[in-house]
Amino acid sequence: MSEAAYDLVVIGAGPGGYVCAIRAAQLGLKVACVEKRETLGGTCLNVGCIPSKALLQASEKYEEASHGLAAFGVKVGKVELDLKAMMGHKDKTVKSNVDGIAFLFKKNKVDWIKGAGRIAGAGKVEVALNAGGTQGLAAKAIVIATGSDVVSLPSLKIDEKKIVSSTGALALSEVPKSMVLVGGGVIGLEMGSVWQRLGAKVTVVEFLDRIMPGMDGEVSKQMQRILTKQGMAFKLSTKVTAAKVGPKGVSLTLEPAAGGAAETLDTDIVLVAVGRRPYTDGLGLKESGVAMDEKGRVAVDGHYQTNVPGIYAIGDAIAGPMLAHKAEDEGTAVAEILAGQHGHVNYDAIPSVVYTWPECSSVGKTEEQLKAEGVEYRVGKFPFTANGRARAMNATDGFVKILADKATDRVLGVHMVGPAVGELIAELALAIEFGASSEDIARTCHAHPTLTEAVREAALAVDGRPIHI
Ligand code: FAD
Ligand code: NAD
């Protein structure tokens, strides 16, 4: 077996791995990235963020043309769905993104080793090449960026036909009449929104007593109200105990989470979206002595190094929110650390967006977290019903809520539901990064008429002086 030598070998080319490889190459390191998929970009570009947003965008257009345009005085004829073309839009979007990473690898002279990597001890990676045969790699440093995989439930065997994961839900060949989402988290609500807009009757079965459990309580409540208005049904505090797949669909047995009488729910398609688990299968971690934490994630120190010197880990494979931009930032940080710089990620300033309509977004602490930590805070809230641009857009559902430290006025958390709040959140992430006060936001000129004025008004409301409510 021939052996090539590198400063850095990254295993996995998702947003964590490919960004790490490119940043390290920019800093002068000789870098290889091992990826077993036929295309680069990982879960995010192939079966995650990008295809789901392409379908969310496309289904939003269909929904708007079907029900939203008349109110603007725009008459359209009979709106028809061409699902094949919609899937074509998704596939084209994915292709241009994954091809883009291949181009960036070439531009930055990162070697893509196509195959499955296994760590054979510190400084050694063995790759079972997709084309056949094995390639040995010697590396001064190894970064594990192998991401995550779907969590399945014993009662729901995923076949990607009738009982699907997010991957199957991104590629259904026809619109189901009905769909049950097991799990009322991010994937469930985003993919459920897509198929509901296209005509499916969607029911959410959630184990806990609220949807989107990690979000601020007020956001969860408001989103459930809005999604209910859109036609989504919710069965909270409920678990699935059995599933029978038949020729027509799936018959689910449901029970109250706390136990009690069972009921049956029949549906065409079941989407299992109960979370994701770190994926390190076949990596040789046990044999290499790499320690895992109590939740089966690769354990790392403050510099992303595992207990084995020279082996690092980032992204979904380690602790923290399973988000593409978190993985990217860790990829950048570890590359800079390996190049002798001071890479760092501020975990208090990582935004999170759910791309439903309207969107929800957040950064920093929730009210529940601040209460649990005993932090005294003030709340400023402003509804989109009082924002001129939102009225002009016919998109007045939602609010901006700013939480600021009672003594110092420093912004601690921001939570929003509303149009384009996935874009508005960037200003607030910057505010937290810069240690801004709500007064800083309130005194910053915001263009009129824009949705951003709702952010300024919420900041003014922290001090009890909003102008427009
Ligand atoms: P991944 O993207 O999972 O990449 C890991 C790569 O490693 C994979 O390509 C895999 O093939 C490869 N690999 C694994 N083991 C080996 C091995 N032994 N050898 C070689 N290669 C290997 N996040 C957001 O921030 N915004 C969103 O809108 C969003 N939407 C999502 C929608 C869906 C449906 C899903 C499933 C996820 C979504 N996410 C979103 C989450 C996001 O995709 C992940 O947080 C992100 O991809 C994690 O990046 P990563 O680099 O750690 O791992
Ligand atoms: P999630 O953690 O967001 O939601 C899972 C939900 O399933 C929770 O509400 C949980 O209480 C519920 N649940 C767990 N076990 C259950 C059971 N047995 N029966 C019923 N409900 C159960 O996970 P997800 O939606 O699968 O998403 C996985 C990851 O992907 C998330 O961590 C998220 O960060 C990431 N993601 C992000 C985005 C985005 O940023 N827009 C989009 C999609 C996915």
PDB file of N, CA, C and O in Angstrom, residues 368-405:
ATOM      1  N   GLU A 368     -36.500  30.870  29.256  1.00  0.00           N
ATOM      2  CA  GLU A 368     -36.452  29.717  30.162  1.00  0.00           C
ATOM      3  C   GLU A 368     -35.026  29.528  30.706  1.00  0.00           C
ATOM      4  O   GLU A 368     -34.843  29.265  31.896  1.00  0.00           O
ATOM      5  N   GLN A 369     -34.032  29.688  29.822  1.00  0.00           N
ATOM      6  CA  GLN A 369     -32.634  29.515  30.267  1.00  0.00           C
ATOM      7  C   GLN A 369     -32.252  30.610  31.264  1.00  0.00           C
ATOM      8  O   GLN A 369     -31.625  30.335  32.286  1.00  0.00           O
ATOM      9  N   LEU A 370     -32.635  31.862  30.973  1.00  0.00           N
ATOM     10  CA  LEU A 370     -32.265  32.960  31.866  1.00  0.00           C
ATOM     11  C   LEU A 370     -32.898  32.772  33.244  1.00  0.00           C
ATOM     12  O   LEU A 370     -32.252  33.008  34.274  1.00  0.00           O
ATOM     13  N   LYS A 371     -34.166  32.313  33.248  1.00  0.00           N
ATOM     14  CA  LYS A 371     -34.841  32.072  34.532  1.00  0.00           C
ATOM     15  C   LYS A 371     -34.096  30.985  35.299  1.00  0.00           C
ATOM     16  O   LYS A 371     -33.824  31.125  36.491  1.00  0.00           O
ATOM     17  N   ALA A 372     -33.766  29.881  34.593  1.00  0.00           N
ATOM     18  CA  ALA A 372     -33.087  28.757  35.251  1.00  0.00           C
ATOM     19  C   ALA A 372     -31.726  29.190  35.794  1.00  0.00           C
ATOM     20  O   ALA A 372     -31.286  28.708  36.836  1.00  0.00           O
ATOM     21  N   GLU A 373     -31.067  30.138  35.095  1.00  0.00           N
ATOM     22  CA  GLU A 373     -29.731  30.594  35.536  1.00  0.00           C
ATOM     23  C   GLU A 373     -29.827  31.722  36.559  1.00  0.00           C
ATOM     24  O   GLU A 373     -28.818  32.216  37.056  1.00  0.00           O
ATOM     25  N   GLY A 374     -31.061  32.170  36.850  1.00  0.00           N
ATOM     26  CA  GLY A 374     -31.254  33.235  37.841  1.00  0.00           C
ATOM     27  C   GLY A 374     -30.762  34.587  37.369  1.00  0.00           C
ATOM     28  O   GLY A 374     -30.416  35.449  38.180  1.00  0.00           O
ATOM     29  N   VAL A 375     -30.708  34.803  36.042  1.00  0.00           N
ATOM     30  CA  VAL A 375     -30.245  36.085  35.502  1.00  0.00           C
ATOM     31  C   VAL A 375     -31.434  37.051  35.432  1.00  0.00           C
ATOM     32  O   VAL A 375     -32.501  36.684  34.931  1.00  0.00           O
ATOM     33  N   GLU A 376     -31.262  38.262  35.920  1.00  0.00           N
ATOM     34  CA  GLU A 376     -32.348  39.251  35.833  1.00  0.00           C
ATOM     35  C   GLU A 376     -32.298  39.931  34.476  1.00  0.00           C
ATOM     36  O   GLU A 376     -31.223  40.382  34.041  1.00  0.00           O
ATOM     37  N   TYR A 377     -33.446  40.016  33.814  1.00  0.00           N
ATOM     38  CA  TYR A 377     -33.451  40.554  32.445  1.00  0.00           C
ATOM     39  C   TYR A 377     -34.700  41.397  32.209  1.00  0.00           C
ATOM     40  O   TYR A 377     -35.684  41.299  32.934  1.00  0.00           O
ATOM     41  N   ARG A 378     -34.611  42.230  31.148  1.00  0.00           N
ATOM     42  CA  ARG A 378     -35.791  42.991  30.702  1.00  0.00           C
ATOM     43  C   ARG A 378     -36.162  42.499  29.311  1.00  0.00           C
ATOM     44  O   ARG A 378     -35.294  42.066  28.538  1.00  0.00           O
ATOM     45  N   VAL A 379     -37.475  42.585  28.998  1.00  0.00           N
ATOM     46  CA  VAL A 379     -37.963  42.079  27.711  1.00  0.00           C
ATOM     47  C   VAL A 379     -38.499  43.236  26.875  1.00  0.00           C
ATOM     48  O   VAL A 379     -39.253  44.070  27.370  1.00  0.00           O
ATOM     49  N   GLY A 380     -38.100  43.291  25.603  1.00  0.00           N
ATOM     50  CA  GLY A 380     -38.702  44.245  24.662  1.00  0.00           C
ATOM     51  C   GLY A 380     -39.319  43.453  23.526  1.00  0.00           C
ATOM     52  O   GLY A 380     -38.651  42.606  22.930  1.00  0.00           O
ATOM     53  N   LYS A 381     -40.609  43.714  23.241  1.00  0.00           N
ATOM     54  CA  LYS A 381     -41.281  42.912  22.223  1.00  0.00           C
ATOM     55  C   LYS A 381     -42.002  43.818  21.248  1.00  0.00           C
ATOM     56  O   LYS A 381     -42.552  44.852  21.657  1.00  0.00           O
ATOM     57  N   PHE A 382     -41.967  43.448  19.986  1.00  0.00           N
ATOM     58  CA  PHE A 382     -42.677  44.251  18.981  1.00  0.00           C
ATOM     59  C   PHE A 382     -43.312  43.321  17.953  1.00  0.00           C
ATOM     60  O   PHE A 382     -42.646  42.440  17.418  1.00  0.00           O
ATOM     61  N   PRO A 383     -44.630  43.509  17.687  1.00  0.00           N
ATOM     62  CA  PRO A 383     -45.312  42.615  16.750  1.00  0.00           C
ATOM     63  C   PRO A 383     -45.194  43.105  15.300  1.00  0.00           C
ATOM     64  O   PRO A 383     -45.172  44.315  15.058  1.00  0.00           O
ATOM     65  N   PHE A 384     -45.148  42.167  14.352  1.00  0.00           N
ATOM     66  CA  PHE A 384     -45.089  42.562  12.940  1.00  0.00           C
ATOM     67  C   PHE A 384     -46.395  43.200  12.463  1.00  0.00           C
ATOM     68  O   PHE A 384     -46.409  43.865  11.424  1.00  0.00           O
ATOM     69  N   THR A 385     -47.499  43.044  13.234  1.00  0.00           N
ATOM     70  CA  THR A 385     -48.749  43.705  12.856  1.00  0.00           C
ATOM     71  C   THR A 385     -48.573  45.231  12.836  1.00  0.00           C
ATOM     72  O   THR A 385     -49.318  45.943  12.158  1.00  0.00           O
ATOM     73  N   ALA A 386     -47.578  45.738  13.594  1.00  0.00           N
ATOM     74  CA  ALA A 386     -47.384  47.189  13.675  1.00  0.00           C
ATOM     75  C   ALA A 386     -46.228  47.669  12.783  1.00  0.00           C
ATOM     76  O   ALA A 386     -45.771  48.804  12.920  1.00  0.00           O
ATOM     77  N   ASN A 387     -45.758  46.805  11.892  1.00  0.00           N
ATOM     78  CA  ASN A 387     -44.645  47.177  11.006  1.00  0.00           C
ATOM     79  C   ASN A 387     -45.181  47.438   9.594  1.00  0.00           C
ATOM     80  O   ASN A 387     -45.867  46.589   9.008  1.00  0.00           O
ATOM     81  N   GLY A 388     -44.878  48.614   9.063  1.00  0.00           N
ATOM     82  CA  GLY A 388     -45.446  49.039   7.776  1.00  0.00           C
ATOM     83  C   GLY A 388     -45.098  48.090   6.636  1.00  0.00           C
ATOM     84  O   GLY A 388     -45.942  47.747   5.813  1.00  0.00           O
ATOM     85  N   ARG A 389     -43.859  47.669   6.570  1.00  0.00           N
ATOM     86  CA  ARG A 389     -43.428  46.799   5.471  1.00  0.00           C
ATOM     87  C   ARG A 389     -44.129  45.445   5.547  1.00  0.00           C
ATOM     88  O   ARG A 389     -44.546  44.885   4.530  1.00  0.00           O
ATOM     89  N   ALA A 390     -44.271  44.906   6.791  1.00  0.00           N
ATOM     90  CA  ALA A 390     -44.942  43.605   6.959  1.00  0.00           C
ATOM     91  C   ALA A 390     -46.389  43.702   6.503  1.00  0.00           C
ATOM     92  O   ALA A 390     -46.913  42.793   5.857  1.00  0.00           O
ATOM     93  N   ARG A 391     -47.035  44.866   6.801  1.00  0.00           N
ATOM     94  CA  ARG A 391     -48.422  45.067   6.339  1.00  0.00           C
ATOM     95  C   ARG A 391     -48.463  45.065   4.811  1.00  0.00           C
ATOM     96  O   ARG A 391     -49.338  44.462   4.203  1.00  0.00           O
ATOM     97  N   ALA A 392     -47.490  45.765   4.204  1.00  0.00           N
ATOM     98  CA  ALA A 392     -47.458  45.841   2.735  1.00  0.00           C
ATOM     99  C   ALA A 392     -47.235  44.462   2.125  1.00  0.00           C
ATOM    100  O   ALA A 392     -47.659  44.189   1.002  1.00  0.00           O
ATOM    101  N   MET A 393     -46.568  43.602   2.862  1.00  0.00           N
ATOM    102  CA  MET A 393     -46.270  42.249   2.371  1.00  0.00           C
ATOM    103  C   MET A 393     -47.389  41.260   2.688  1.00  0.00           C
ATOM    104  O   MET A 393     -47.287  40.082   2.334  1.00  0.00           O
ATOM    105  N   ASN A 394     -48.420  41.710   3.442  1.00  0.00           N
ATOM    106  CA  ASN A 394     -49.457  40.793   3.922  1.00  0.00           C
ATOM    107  C   ASN A 394     -48.846  39.687   4.773  1.00  0.00           C
ATOM    108  O   ASN A 394     -49.220  38.519   4.665  1.00  0.00           O
ATOM    109  N   ALA A 395     -47.879  40.032   5.590  1.00  0.00           N
ATOM    110  CA  ALA A 395     -47.155  39.026   6.367  1.00  0.00           C
ATOM    111  C   ALA A 395     -46.952  39.550   7.788  1.00  0.00           C
ATOM    112  O   ALA A 395     -45.836  39.863   8.197  1.00  0.00           O
ATOM    113  N   THR A 396     -48.051  39.654   8.531  1.00  0.00           N
ATOM    114  CA  THR A 396     -47.978  40.322   9.829  1.00  0.00           C
ATOM    115  C   THR A 396     -47.950  39.357  11.018  1.00  0.00           C
ATOM    116  O   THR A 396     -47.965  39.800  12.169  1.00  0.00           O
ATOM    117  N   ASP A 397     -47.925  38.046  10.756  1.00  0.00           N
ATOM    118  CA  ASP A 397     -47.824  37.095  11.878  1.00  0.00           C
ATOM    119  C   ASP A 397     -46.436  37.204  12.493  1.00  0.00           C
ATOM    120  O   ASP A 397     -45.437  37.210  11.775  1.00  0.00           O
ATOM    121  N   GLY A 398     -46.374  37.214  13.827  1.00  0.00           N
ATOM    122  CA  GLY A 398     -45.086  37.092  14.490  1.00  0.00           C
ATOM    123  C   GLY A 398     -44.633  38.333  15.235  1.00  0.00           C
ATOM    124  O   GLY A 398     -45.344  39.343  15.305  1.00  0.00           O
ATOM    125  N   PHE A 399     -43.436  38.226  15.809  1.00  0.00           N
ATOM    126  CA  PHE A 399     -42.904  39.293  16.679  1.00  0.00           C
ATOM    127  C   PHE A 399     -41.390  39.211  16.764  1.00  0.00           C
ATOM    128  O   PHE A 399     -40.789  38.207  16.374  1.00  0.00           O
ATOM    129  N   VAL A 400     -40.804  40.287  17.299  1.00  0.00           N
ATOM    130  CA  VAL A 400     -39.384  40.276  17.671  1.00  0.00           C
ATOM    131  C   VAL A 400     -39.335  40.436  19.184  1.00  0.00           C
ATOM    132  O   VAL A 400     -40.006  41.307  19.736  1.00  0.00           O
ATOM    133  N   LYS A 401     -38.549  39.600  19.838  1.00  0.00           N
ATOM    134  CA  LYS A 401     -38.429  39.683  21.303  1.00  0.00           C
ATOM    135  C   LYS A 401     -36.952  39.764  21.669  1.00  0.00           C
ATOM    136  O   LYS A 401     -36.175  38.884  21.302  1.00  0.00           O
ATOM    137  N   ILE A 402     -36.589  40.832  22.349  1.00  0.00           N
ATOM    138  CA  ILE A 402     -35.196  41.014  22.776  1.00  0.00           C
ATOM    139  C   ILE A 402     -35.113  40.889  24.293  1.00  0.00           C
ATOM    140  O   ILE A 402     -35.907  41.497  25.019  1.00  0.00           O
ATOM    141  N   LEU A 403     -34.161  40.076  24.750  1.00  0.00           N
ATOM    142  CA  LEU A 403     -33.933  39.909  26.184  1.00  0.00           C
ATOM    143  C   LEU A 403     -32.602  40.582  26.521  1.00  0.00           C
ATOM    144  O   LEU A 403     -31.573  40.249  25.913  1.00  0.00           O
ATOM    145  N   ALA A 404     -32.638  41.525  27.441  1.00  0.00           N
ATOM    146  CA  ALA A 404     -31.407  42.262  27.774  1.00  0.00           C
ATOM    147  C   ALA A 404     -31.171  42.208  29.281  1.00  0.00           C
ATOM    148  O   ALA A 404     -32.128  42.199  30.070  1.00  0.00           O
ATOM    149  N   ASP A 405     -29.907  42.181  29.664  1.00  0.00           N
ATOM    150  CA  ASP A 405     -29.545  42.126  31.078  1.00  0.00           C
ATOM    151  C   ASP A 405     -30.123  43.350  31.820  1.00  0.00           C
ATOM    152  O   ASP A 405     -29.975  44.485  31.357  1.00  0.00           O
TER     153      ASP A 405
END
